[in-house]
Amino acid sequence: MMTDALVKKAARDLCASRNVAALTGAGISVESGIPPFRGKGGVWEKFDPMEYAHIDAFMRNPEKVWKVFLKELNEVVQKASPNAAHMGLSRLEALGFLKTVITQNVDGLHQAAGNTDVIEFHGTFARHRCLECSRTYPAAELNFSRIPPRCECGGILRPECVFFGEMIPPHLLWRSEQIASTCDILLVVGTSAIVQPAATLPVIAKHSGAKVIEINAEPTALTDSVSTYCILGKAGEIMSGIIRELEASM
Ligand code: OAD
């Protein structure tokens, strides 16, 4: 089916549901200027994740990981603002269709767009925690001109994200699985669906009888096996198209 027809179909499917959830990944924030992890221009093209995004690597040398890797990513994230795809999901909540956004992103852009129930599956860069005394600070209160940023006690701060080698907080995993198994549509936007356990959520949704509507720049591991259908294109354009159709039909 052509993109326009799929956009119309998604609008019709969403319109017939009151229990929609979304799972988002780095692709939804690309139009906000935040690079994805995989593929062309991806963060992991430049950095080896095991050297810079694994908790053991960070704990071995937090200064190096901050200076080489986190500094740049943190700067991009702190100045980004929501794009049309985030706004589309926010509108979908305001219209009464979308209940929860489960995001793998650490950029806080779903909350900035206005979504009120956001599960930050991989944590956030909006708060930082001291490695020594565990005091936490909102990013807005920190001065990142000195890297690594430090606590008042002198300890180095870490973002409250999930590094590789760390567990997803069990209550977030449990709730996300509950949502995936009870929603009637799971919108999967801008994720390569490679990293576990997030990649299992669409599979849980499918096996629980939900429609899985994928929106992505390219086909993924889900496209042929899990997704009910996949709309290929930029998340911002596709989400705007869906909202336009939906509002026109209400
Ligand atoms: P990836 O970088 O793996 O995948 C991003 C997906 O978005 C790719 O399939 C792209 O084709 C697609 N994409 C790019 N631009 C897009 C656009 N404008 N509109 C729609 N789609 C677009 O990102 P994630 O799946 O989020 O984890 O990666 C999952 C996890 O791997 C991250 O949370 C991070 C990373 O390692 C940790 O750091 C623990």
Coordinates of C-alpha atoms and ligand atoms in Angstrom, one line a residue:
M1 CA 0.0 0.0 0.0
M2 CA 1.2 3.5 -0.7
T3 CA 2.2 5.8 2.2
D4 CA -0.9 8.1 1.8
A5 CA -3.2 5.1 2.0
L6 CA -1.4 3.7 5.0
V7 CA -1.6 7.1 6.8
K8 CA -5.4 7.1 6.2
K9 CA -5.6 3.5 7.4
A10 CA -3.7 4.4 10.6
A11 CA -6.0 7.3 11.3
R12 CA -9.1 5.0 10.8
D13 CA -7.6 2.4 13.1
L14 CA -6.7 4.9 15.8
C15 CA -10.1 6.5 15.6
A16 CA -11.7 3.1 16.4
S17 CA -9.6 2.7 19.5
R18 CA -9.5 4.3 22.9
N19 CA -6.5 2.3 24.3
V20 CA -3.5 3.2 22.2
A21 CA 0.1 3.1 23.5
A22 CA 3.3 4.2 21.8
L23 CA 6.8 2.8 21.9
T24 CA 9.4 5.3 20.7
G25 CA 13.1 5.3 19.9
A26 CA 15.9 7.6 18.7
G27 CA 14.3 8.0 15.3
I28 CA 11.5 10.1 16.6
S29 CA 14.0 12.7 17.9
V30 CA 16.1 12.9 14.7
E31 CA 14.1 15.8 13.4
S32 CA 14.8 17.6 16.7
G33 CA 18.6 17.4 15.8
I34 CA 19.4 14.4 18.0
P35 CA 21.4 11.7 16.1
P36 CA 20.1 8.1 16.1
F37 CA 22.4 5.3 17.5
R38 CA 22.4 3.0 14.5
G39 CA 22.6 3.5 10.8
K40 CA 24.0 6.5 8.8
G41 CA 25.2 9.3 11.0
G42 CA 24.5 7.1 14.1
V43 CA 26.2 7.6 17.4
W44 CA 27.6 4.1 17.3
E45 CA 29.4 4.8 14.0
K46 CA 31.6 7.2 16.0
F47 CA 31.8 5.5 19.3
D48 CA 32.1 1.9 20.4
P49 CA 29.1 1.4 22.8
M50 CA 31.1 -1.1 24.9
E51 CA 33.8 1.5 25.5
Y52 CA 31.5 4.5 26.1
A53 CA 28.0 3.4 27.0
H54 CA 28.6 0.3 29.2
I55 CA 28.4 0.9 33.0
D56 CA 31.7 -0.9 33.6
A57 CA 33.5 1.4 31.1
F58 CA 31.9 4.5 32.8
M59 CA 32.8 3.4 36.3
R60 CA 36.4 2.5 35.2
N61 CA 36.9 6.0 33.8
P62 CA 33.9 8.4 34.2
E63 CA 36.0 11.5 33.2
K64 CA 36.9 9.9 29.9
V65 CA 33.3 8.9 29.1
W66 CA 32.1 12.3 30.0
K67 CA 34.7 14.2 28.0
V68 CA 34.7 12.0 24.9
F69 CA 31.0 10.9 24.7
L70 CA 28.5 12.2 27.2
K71 CA 29.4 15.9 26.9
E72 CA 28.4 16.2 23.3
L73 CA 25.3 14.0 23.6
N74 CA 24.2 15.9 26.7
E75 CA 24.6 19.3 25.0
V76 CA 22.5 18.2 22.0
V77 CA 19.8 16.7 24.3
Q78 CA 19.7 19.7 26.6
K79 CA 19.0 22.2 23.8
A80 CA 16.6 20.1 21.7
S81 CA 12.9 20.8 21.4
P82 CA 10.0 18.6 20.4
N83 CA 9.3 18.1 16.7
A84 CA 6.1 17.4 14.8
A85 CA 6.2 13.7 15.7
H86 CA 6.3 14.4 19.4
M87 CA 3.6 17.0 19.0
G88 CA 1.5 14.4 17.1
L89 CA 1.7 12.0 20.0
S90 CA 0.8 14.7 22.4
R91 CA -2.3 15.6 20.2
L92 CA -3.2 12.0 20.1
E93 CA -3.3 12.0 23.9
A94 CA -5.3 15.3 24.0
L95 CA -7.9 13.8 21.6
G96 CA -8.4 10.9 24.0
F97 CA -6.8 8.1 22.0
L98 CA -3.3 7.7 23.4
K99 CA -2.8 6.7 27.0
T100 CA 1.0 6.1 27.5
V101 CA 4.2 6.7 25.7
I102 CA 7.0 4.2 26.5
T103 CA 10.2 5.8 25.3
Q104 CA 13.8 4.5 25.0
N105 CA 14.9 8.1 24.6
V106 CA 16.5 10.1 27.4
D107 CA 15.7 13.5 26.0
G108 CA 12.5 14.4 27.8
L109 CA 10.9 15.6 24.5
H110 CA 7.6 13.7 25.0
Q111 CA 7.0 15.5 28.3
A112 CA 8.1 18.8 26.7
A113 CA 5.5 18.1 24.0
G114 CA 2.8 17.6 26.6
N115 CA 2.3 13.8 27.0
T116 CA 1.5 13.2 30.6
D117 CA 2.2 9.5 31.1
V118 CA 5.7 8.8 29.8
I119 CA 7.7 5.7 30.8
E120 CA 11.4 6.5 30.4
F121 CA 12.5 3.0 29.8
H122 CA 16.2 3.9 29.5
G123 CA 16.1 6.7 32.0
T124 CA 16.8 10.4 31.4
F125 CA 19.4 13.0 31.0
A126 CA 17.1 15.5 32.8
R127 CA 18.5 14.4 36.2
H128 CA 22.0 13.6 37.3
R129 CA 23.1 11.6 40.3
C130 CA 26.3 11.8 42.4
L131 CA 28.5 8.6 42.2
E132 CA 29.6 9.3 45.8
C133 CA 26.6 10.5 47.8
S134 CA 23.7 9.7 45.4
R135 CA 22.4 13.3 45.6
T136 CA 20.4 14.1 42.5
Y137 CA 20.2 17.4 40.5
P138 CA 17.8 18.5 37.8
A139 CA 20.0 19.1 34.7
A140 CA 18.6 22.6 34.5
E141 CA 20.4 23.4 37.8
L142 CA 23.8 22.2 36.6
N143 CA 26.6 24.0 34.8
F144 CA 27.9 21.7 32.1
S145 CA 30.7 24.0 31.2
R146 CA 32.9 22.0 33.6
I147 CA 33.2 18.4 32.5
P148 CA 32.7 16.1 34.3
P149 CA 29.9 17.9 36.2
R150 CA 30.4 17.5 39.9
C151 CA 28.2 17.3 43.0
E152 CA 28.6 19.8 45.9
C153 CA 30.5 17.0 47.7
G154 CA 33.0 16.8 44.9
G155 CA 31.8 13.5 43.4
I156 CA 31.3 13.0 39.7
L157 CA 27.7 13.1 38.5
R158 CA 26.2 10.6 36.2
P159 CA 23.0 11.0 34.1
E160 CA 20.1 9.0 35.4
C161 CA 20.0 6.9 32.3
V162 CA 20.4 3.2 31.9
F163 CA 23.8 2.3 30.7
F164 CA 24.4 -1.0 28.9
G165 CA 25.0 -3.6 31.6
E166 CA 22.4 -2.0 33.9
M167 CA 18.9 -3.3 34.5
I168 CA 15.7 -1.6 33.4
P169 CA 14.1 -0.5 36.6
P170 CA 11.8 -3.6 37.3
H171 CA 8.7 -1.5 38.0
L172 CA 9.1 0.2 34.6
L173 CA 9.6 -3.1 32.8
W174 CA 6.6 -4.6 34.6
R175 CA 4.3 -1.7 33.7
S176 CA 5.5 -1.5 30.1
E177 CA 4.8 -5.2 29.7
Q178 CA 1.3 -4.7 31.2
I179 CA 0.6 -1.9 28.8
A180 CA 1.9 -3.9 25.8
S181 CA -0.3 -6.8 26.7
T182 CA -3.5 -4.8 27.2
C183 CA -3.4 -2.0 24.6
D184 CA -5.4 -2.5 21.4
I185 CA -2.9 -0.5 19.2
L186 CA 0.8 -0.1 19.8
L187 CA 2.4 2.6 17.7
V188 CA 6.1 1.9 17.3
V189 CA 7.9 5.0 16.1
G190 CA 11.5 5.4 15.2
T191 CA 13.1 2.4 16.8
S192 CA 15.3 -0.2 15.2
A193 CA 13.8 -2.6 17.7
I194 CA 17.1 -4.3 18.3
V195 CA 17.8 -3.6 21.9
Q196 CA 16.2 -5.8 24.5
P197 CA 14.0 -5.9 26.5
A198 CA 12.3 -2.9 24.7
A199 CA 12.2 -4.9 21.4
T200 CA 10.0 -7.5 23.0
L201 CA 7.2 -5.1 23.8
P202 CA 5.8 -5.1 20.2
V203 CA 6.0 -8.9 20.2
I204 CA 4.0 -9.0 23.5
A205 CA 1.4 -6.6 22.0
K206 CA 1.0 -8.7 18.8
H207 CA 0.6 -11.9 20.8
S208 CA -2.0 -10.2 23.0
G209 CA -4.0 -9.3 20.0
A210 CA -3.1 -5.7 19.5
K211 CA -2.4 -4.0 16.1
V212 CA 1.2 -3.0 15.8
I213 CA 1.6 0.1 13.6
E214 CA 5.2 0.9 12.8
I215 CA 6.4 4.2 11.6
N216 CA 10.1 4.2 10.6
A217 CA 12.5 5.6 8.1
E218 CA 13.3 2.1 6.9
P219 CA 12.1 -1.5 7.5
T220 CA 13.2 -3.1 10.8
A221 CA 13.4 -6.5 12.3
L222 CA 9.7 -6.0 13.2
T223 CA 8.4 -5.0 9.8
D224 CA 7.7 -8.4 8.2
S225 CA 7.2 -10.5 11.3
V226 CA 5.5 -8.4 14.0
S227 CA 4.1 -5.2 12.6
T228 CA 0.5 -5.3 11.3
Y229 CA 1.8 -2.7 8.8
C230 CA 4.7 -0.3 8.6
I231 CA 4.5 3.3 7.3
L232 CA 7.9 4.2 5.9
G233 CA 9.0 7.8 6.2
K234 CA 10.0 10.6 8.5
A235 CA 8.2 10.3 11.9
G236 CA 7.3 14.0 11.9
E237 CA 5.7 14.0 8.4
I238 CA 3.8 10.7 9.0
M239 CA 2.5 11.7 12.5
S240 CA 1.3 15.1 11.1
G241 CA -0.5 13.3 8.3
I242 CA -2.2 10.9 10.7
I243 CA -3.4 13.7 13.0
R244 CA -4.7 15.7 10.0
E245 CA -6.7 12.7 8.8
L246 CA -7.9 11.9 12.3
E247 CA -9.1 15.4 13.0
A248 CA -10.8 15.6 9.6
S249 CA -12.7 12.5 10.3
M250 CA -13.9 13.4 13.8
Ligands
OAD1 P1 18.3 3.3 16.8 O1 19.3 4.3 16.4 O2 18.8 1.9 16.9 O3 17.2 3.2 15.7 C1 16.6 4.4 15.2 C2 15.6 4.0 14.1 O4 14.9 5.2 13.7 C3 16.3 3.4 12.8 O5 15.6 2.3 12.4 C4 16.2 4.6 11.8 O6 16.0 4.1 10.5 C5 14.9 5.3 12.3 N1 14.9 6.7 11.9 C6 15.9 7.6 11.7 N2 15.4 8.8 11.4 C7 14.1 8.7 11.4 C8 13.0 9.7 11.2 N3 13.3 11.0 10.9 N4 11.8 9.2 11.3 C9 11.5 7.9 11.6 N5 12.5 7.0 11.8 C10 13.7 7.4 11.7 O7 17.6 3.8 18.1 P2 16.7 3.0 19.2 O8 15.9 1.9 18.5 O9 16.0 4.0 20.0 O10 20.1 2.3 24.5 O11 17.9 2.3 20.0 C11 17.6 1.6 21.1 C12 18.6 1.8 22.2 O12 19.9 1.5 21.6 C13 18.8 3.2 22.7 O13 17.8 3.5 23.7 C14 20.2 3.2 23.3 C15 20.8 2.5 22.1 O14 22.0 1.8 22.4 C16 21.0 2.5 25.5 O15 21.9 3.3 25.4 C17 20.8 1.6 26.6

